[in-house]
Amino acid sequence: MNLETLAIQVTRFHDKNASAVSTPIYLTSTFERDHEGNLPHGFLYSRGNNPNRDLLEKSLAILEGGAAGLAFGSGMAAIAALFQAFRPGDHVITTPFVYYAAQRLLADVFEPWGLEYTLVDTSDIAAVEAAIRPNTRLFWLETPSNPLLCITDIAALAKLAHEVGAVCAVDNTWATPVLQRPLALGADVVMHSTTKYFGGHSDVLGGALVVAEEGELSYRLRQIQNLTGGIPSPFDCWLITRGIQTLPLRVRQQSVHAEKVARWLVGQPGVEKVYYPGLEEHPGHEVALAQMKDGFGGMLSFEVGGGLPAARSVAGALKVFTQATSLGGVESLIEPRKIYEGPDSPTPDGLLRVSVGLEHPDDLIADLDQALKSLK
């Protein structure tokens, strides 16, 4: 099936009670046993599983082409579960350009716990190879990365990871399976903050892991999911499942809008640099062209002269864009990223991160035009 059809078909729930077309929400903490003490539908307790979560997890696995999906209460809960699947003394390779909170999670929580890590530019395969240790067990990749949109060659690094006995995991939040399929490129695990494009309406928190094959890793992740309890509620699962039904349409249209905005920004007075992998001058453009299909995503960043004060000024002058932290919703969002990440992050002071929504791109461009003119 084409993805538009698949997104509708996999999220359909065949209601045996009332034949409802829309999936019911199972707001229950526990499930009744029959007279013999058996579980007729396989559900015991909603921390372990629930019909709404079961539908979401199966849908996620099918869309990413994986064997199993696991839903969590947030993207960070999903990342934490993956890191917890490894042992003290294991070594992780990731990039300094990875999502800032993921890096803080490694530094502030998992390094004291005993997980070692090295930050290296994952777009440089030779540098990654040089960073490998005998105890390297995980490559944690993010492409396009947040917020600098760095591109990593997934197939090349998955091959390298497997040569040294490591797991290759990819944060696919920005691309979604609409544009990029890491498991098909050789990765072992895909992570999503389902808060973003899967939910699509800025009204729910969620996270997910999809594993390529059933085995020791998937068993360990399910164990962590169940025992730590960082799961989404039935209603959260329902919202994300509903969002999946329009995911291909939204993501493709947002990609079209983002590329138009990015190309307009190039060369505008006050704009020093535009970060978008769909631009031919982007250093990762050729790799992105090879591993991303149907567009380059709805996210872009651009840098203005004058540092953080100028970035604040531009964001504050916008009228169509909403100044807020998040991405992937139907509305266009913008933020001076340094405010969120703090002075220690490698993000340039004047960088504005943009999540392009479903408004007409001409209106977004007009809004950016008047805001940039306010810098003069």
XYZ file of C-alpha atoms in Angstrom:
376
model
C 0.000 0.000 0.000
C 1.002 3.611 -0.458
C 1.775 5.417 2.765
C -1.384 7.548 2.671
C -3.492 4.365 2.551
C -1.327 2.560 5.080
C -1.639 5.400 7.594
C -5.435 4.997 7.518
C -5.559 1.207 7.394
C -3.107 0.415 10.204
C -4.824 2.765 12.651
C -8.294 1.284 12.151
C -9.754 -0.465 15.190
C -12.440 -3.062 14.561
C -14.833 -2.476 17.449
C -16.661 -5.693 18.312
C -18.932 -4.031 20.873
C -20.687 -1.266 18.930
C -19.036 -1.266 15.473
C -17.813 2.278 16.071
C -15.837 3.682 13.150
C -13.758 5.884 15.451
C -11.589 3.967 17.915
C -13.020 3.864 21.459
C -10.819 5.131 24.285
C -10.203 2.467 26.912
C -9.923 4.516 30.083
C -9.315 1.580 32.375
C -6.441 0.718 34.648
C -7.184 -3.019 34.768
C -9.033 -5.765 32.850
C -11.513 -8.409 33.969
C -10.601 -12.093 34.017
C -13.040 -14.820 33.020
C -14.410 -17.508 35.384
C -11.280 -19.615 34.961
C -9.036 -16.643 35.771
C -7.840 -16.226 32.181
C -7.489 -12.972 30.243
C -9.816 -13.393 27.229
C -8.329 -10.449 25.282
C -4.751 -10.664 26.542
C -4.858 -7.424 28.555
C -3.968 -7.530 32.251
C -3.136 -4.017 33.454
C -2.720 -0.779 31.513
C 0.891 -0.254 32.555
C 1.672 -3.448 30.678
C -0.644 -2.800 27.754
C -3.965 -1.319 26.718
C -5.985 -1.584 23.477
C -5.200 2.023 22.544
C -1.485 1.572 23.126
C -1.487 -1.766 21.361
C -3.002 -0.163 18.251
C -0.517 2.713 18.354
C 2.511 0.469 18.802
C 1.511 -1.843 15.961
C 0.863 1.158 13.701
C 4.266 2.678 14.473
C 6.048 -0.604 13.751
C 4.317 -1.014 10.378
C 4.969 2.574 9.287
C 8.684 2.316 10.108
C 8.993 -1.205 8.692
C 10.000 -2.688 12.040
C 9.136 -5.820 13.996
C 7.930 -4.135 17.173
C 6.923 -0.700 18.410
C 6.999 0.591 21.968
C 5.177 3.743 23.066
C 6.345 6.013 25.886
C 5.044 9.068 27.704
C 7.499 11.402 25.933
C 10.369 11.379 23.498
C 12.814 11.742 26.376
C 11.289 8.696 28.117
C 11.895 6.713 24.925
C 15.535 7.881 24.716
C 16.077 7.108 28.402
C 14.691 3.592 27.935
C 17.107 2.972 25.071
C 20.091 4.168 27.109
C 18.921 2.037 30.050
C 19.030 -1.036 27.836
C 22.825 -0.847 27.969
C 25.129 -1.554 30.896
C 27.467 0.549 33.026
C 30.810 0.541 31.265
C 29.295 0.451 27.786
C 30.259 3.242 25.395
C 27.984 5.400 23.227
C 29.019 7.407 20.166
C 26.874 10.426 19.358
C 27.247 13.946 17.999
C 27.589 17.310 19.747
C 24.792 18.449 17.414
C 22.274 15.948 18.803
C 19.108 17.222 20.517
C 20.369 19.206 23.509
C 18.208 17.429 26.118
C 19.459 14.025 24.931
C 23.021 15.188 25.442
C 22.143 16.498 28.910
C 20.537 13.139 29.708
C 23.806 11.396 28.902
C 25.936 13.896 30.820
C 23.780 14.414 33.902
C 22.104 11.013 34.372
C 23.752 8.193 32.482
C 27.421 9.156 32.741
C 27.246 9.189 36.575
C 25.412 5.832 36.305
C 28.378 4.455 34.339
C 27.522 4.818 30.651
C 30.446 6.310 28.747
C 30.017 8.468 25.672
C 31.981 10.367 23.041
C 30.762 13.351 21.038
C 31.935 13.303 17.431
C 30.642 14.790 14.197
C 28.726 11.805 12.825
C 28.745 13.285 9.319
C 32.492 12.511 9.342
C 32.728 8.726 9.036
C 36.483 8.678 9.616
C 36.048 10.625 12.858
C 33.391 8.172 14.026
C 35.663 5.254 13.186
C 38.472 6.843 15.208
C 36.135 7.261 18.214
C 35.232 3.557 18.422
C 36.399 1.747 21.560
C 36.382 -1.958 22.443
C 33.326 -1.277 24.655
C 31.348 0.731 22.053
C 27.811 -0.658 22.062
C 25.607 2.121 20.636
C 25.709 4.663 17.833
C 23.083 7.317 18.660
C 22.340 9.279 15.482
C 20.021 12.155 14.670
C 19.470 13.200 11.081
C 18.467 15.880 10.261
C 19.785 17.064 13.612
C 18.208 19.530 16.020
C 18.687 22.490 15.489
C 21.524 22.721 12.926
C 20.064 20.172 10.474
C 23.311 18.241 10.153
C 22.978 15.147 7.967
C 24.423 11.746 8.832
C 24.818 8.854 6.383
C 22.658 6.243 8.121
C 23.595 3.300 5.897
C 27.339 3.919 6.266
C 27.221 4.259 10.039
C 24.851 1.315 10.488
C 27.354 -0.831 8.596
C 30.210 0.496 10.738
C 28.256 -0.119 13.953
C 27.513 -3.706 12.999
C 31.163 -4.349 12.137
C 32.088 -3.596 15.762
C 29.080 -5.289 17.347
C 27.223 -2.087 18.198
C 23.568 -1.104 17.853
C 22.714 1.734 15.462
C 19.777 3.868 16.651
C 18.365 6.877 14.816
C 16.203 9.745 16.046
C 13.832 10.067 13.083
C 11.560 12.693 14.663
C 12.235 15.441 12.113
C 12.032 13.306 8.983
C 9.318 10.807 10.019
C 8.830 7.579 8.017
C 7.147 9.706 5.363
C 10.547 11.070 4.304
C 13.129 8.663 5.736
C 13.206 4.969 6.688
C 16.277 4.312 8.885
C 15.517 0.614 9.400
C 15.516 0.060 5.640
C 18.951 1.725 5.586
C 20.331 -0.740 8.134
C 19.584 0.871 11.506
C 18.455 -1.346 14.392
C 16.233 1.100 16.285
C 14.257 4.207 15.389
C 13.166 6.776 17.983
C 10.398 9.350 17.690
C 9.103 12.133 19.810
C 5.509 11.396 18.783
C 4.636 14.738 20.379
C 5.754 16.295 17.133
C 4.666 15.191 13.648
C 2.827 12.029 14.659
C 0.538 13.922 17.035
C 0.652 16.882 14.688
C -1.510 19.326 16.651
C 0.621 20.411 19.645
C -1.806 18.828 22.109
C -0.153 15.609 23.308
C 3.179 14.301 24.642
C 4.542 10.968 23.508
C 7.582 9.006 22.430
C 8.296 5.749 20.649
C 10.947 3.196 19.807
C 10.663 0.851 16.842
C 13.065 -2.090 16.617
C 14.022 -3.806 13.366
C 13.939 -7.339 14.760
C 12.557 -9.194 17.731
C 15.316 -10.391 20.033
C 17.298 -9.583 23.143
C 17.120 -5.814 22.625
C 13.355 -5.696 22.050
C 12.812 -7.923 25.099
C 14.999 -5.651 27.229
C 13.198 -2.518 26.028
C 9.770 -4.008 26.784
C 10.997 -4.957 30.238
C 12.178 -1.400 30.890
C 8.944 0.052 29.511
C 6.821 -2.112 31.795
C 8.916 -1.927 34.969
C 9.644 1.807 34.859
C 6.121 2.696 33.716
C 6.972 5.673 31.507
C 4.005 5.024 29.251
C 1.404 7.231 27.522
C -2.202 7.287 28.719
C -4.930 5.664 26.602
C -6.147 9.118 25.570
C -2.618 10.169 24.562
C -2.334 6.999 22.470
C -5.702 7.765 20.880
C -4.609 11.304 19.957
C -1.323 10.148 18.416
C -3.034 7.341 16.502
C -5.527 9.843 15.129
C -2.647 12.120 14.112
C -1.010 9.302 12.149
C -3.989 9.221 9.785
C -3.038 12.601 8.289
C 0.740 12.284 8.811
C 1.760 11.766 5.146
C -0.365 14.676 3.915
C 0.849 17.074 6.598
C 4.543 16.206 6.397
C 4.733 16.395 2.620
C 2.938 19.736 2.522
C 5.030 21.160 5.362
C 8.165 20.088 3.470
C 7.013 21.984 0.397
C 6.343 25.077 2.499
C 9.659 24.822 4.378
C 11.710 24.563 1.202
C 10.001 27.628 -0.244
C 10.666 29.602 2.969
C 14.285 28.403 3.153
C 15.017 29.423 -0.447
C 13.493 32.844 0.171
C 15.605 33.371 3.291
C 18.880 32.803 1.432
C 20.464 36.185 0.753
C 17.904 38.249 2.661
C 19.357 41.313 4.434
C 20.259 40.395 8.003
C 20.262 36.631 7.350
C 23.777 35.270 7.619
C 23.126 31.562 7.106
C 20.235 29.224 6.323
C 20.259 25.606 7.505
C 18.079 23.350 5.342
C 19.211 20.084 3.680
C 17.076 20.765 0.616
C 19.408 23.619 -0.350
C 22.105 22.580 -2.795
C 24.746 24.469 -0.803
C 23.985 22.495 2.378
C 27.041 20.279 3.131
C 24.816 17.230 3.654
C 22.588 17.808 0.635
C 23.825 14.852 -1.431
C 23.473 12.395 1.458
C 20.026 13.790 2.291
C 19.040 13.474 -1.362
C 20.020 9.793 -1.286
C 18.343 8.778 1.978
C 15.338 11.113 2.189
C 12.385 10.724 -0.156
C 9.540 13.110 -1.072
C 11.105 16.157 0.565
C 13.547 17.386 3.177
C 11.184 18.097 6.063
C 9.295 20.966 7.611
C 12.140 22.157 9.852
C 14.748 24.798 9.104
C 16.973 27.183 11.000
C 18.508 30.492 10.053
C 21.068 32.744 11.638
C 20.780 36.513 11.897
C 23.585 38.985 12.525
C 23.601 40.594 15.932
C 23.443 37.454 18.035
C 20.762 36.628 20.567
C 19.351 40.170 20.887
C 18.706 40.269 17.129
C 17.185 36.788 17.173
C 14.868 37.866 19.996
C 13.919 40.985 18.047
C 12.976 39.033 14.921
C 10.957 36.448 16.857
C 9.155 39.162 18.775
C 8.191 41.063 15.617
C 6.471 38.101 13.944
C 2.688 38.007 13.717
C 1.826 34.790 11.844
C 4.490 32.644 13.499
C 4.016 31.685 17.149
C 7.068 32.025 19.388
C 7.119 28.705 21.235
C 9.260 25.623 21.894
C 8.211 22.549 19.922
C 7.677 21.507 16.337
C 5.615 19.402 13.988
C 2.203 20.996 14.572
C -0.083 22.550 12.012
C 0.939 26.037 13.159
C 4.323 27.580 12.370
C 6.574 28.010 15.402
C 9.827 29.900 15.883
C 12.266 30.398 18.737
C 15.719 31.833 19.373
C 17.155 28.415 20.170
C 19.947 29.598 22.455
C 17.361 30.655 25.058
C 16.321 27.028 25.511
C 19.711 25.358 25.245
C 21.738 27.771 27.342
C 25.211 29.297 26.968
C 27.083 25.959 26.887
C 25.408 24.644 23.726
C 27.166 24.784 20.322
C 24.125 26.504 18.777
C 24.974 29.966 17.398
C 23.569 32.861 19.448
C 21.708 34.343 16.490
C 20.045 31.108 15.383
C 16.263 30.905 15.017
C 14.736 27.432 14.778
C 11.604 27.267 12.625
C 8.887 24.644 12.440
C 6.966 25.410 9.260
C 3.273 24.640 9.498
C 0.354 24.511 7.104
C -0.225 28.236 6.654
C 0.273 29.491 3.109
C 4.030 29.936 2.548
C 3.507 33.372 1.002
C 2.013 34.570 4.294
C 4.913 33.096 6.242
C 7.423 34.796 3.935
C 5.620 38.139 4.242
C 5.712 37.804 8.028
C 9.439 37.025 8.029
C 10.067 39.895 5.632
C 8.495 42.490 7.898
C 10.209 41.027 10.976
C 13.648 41.063 9.367
C 13.123 44.662 8.287
C 12.652 45.535 11.959
C 16.392 44.835 12.429
C 17.330 47.850 10.317
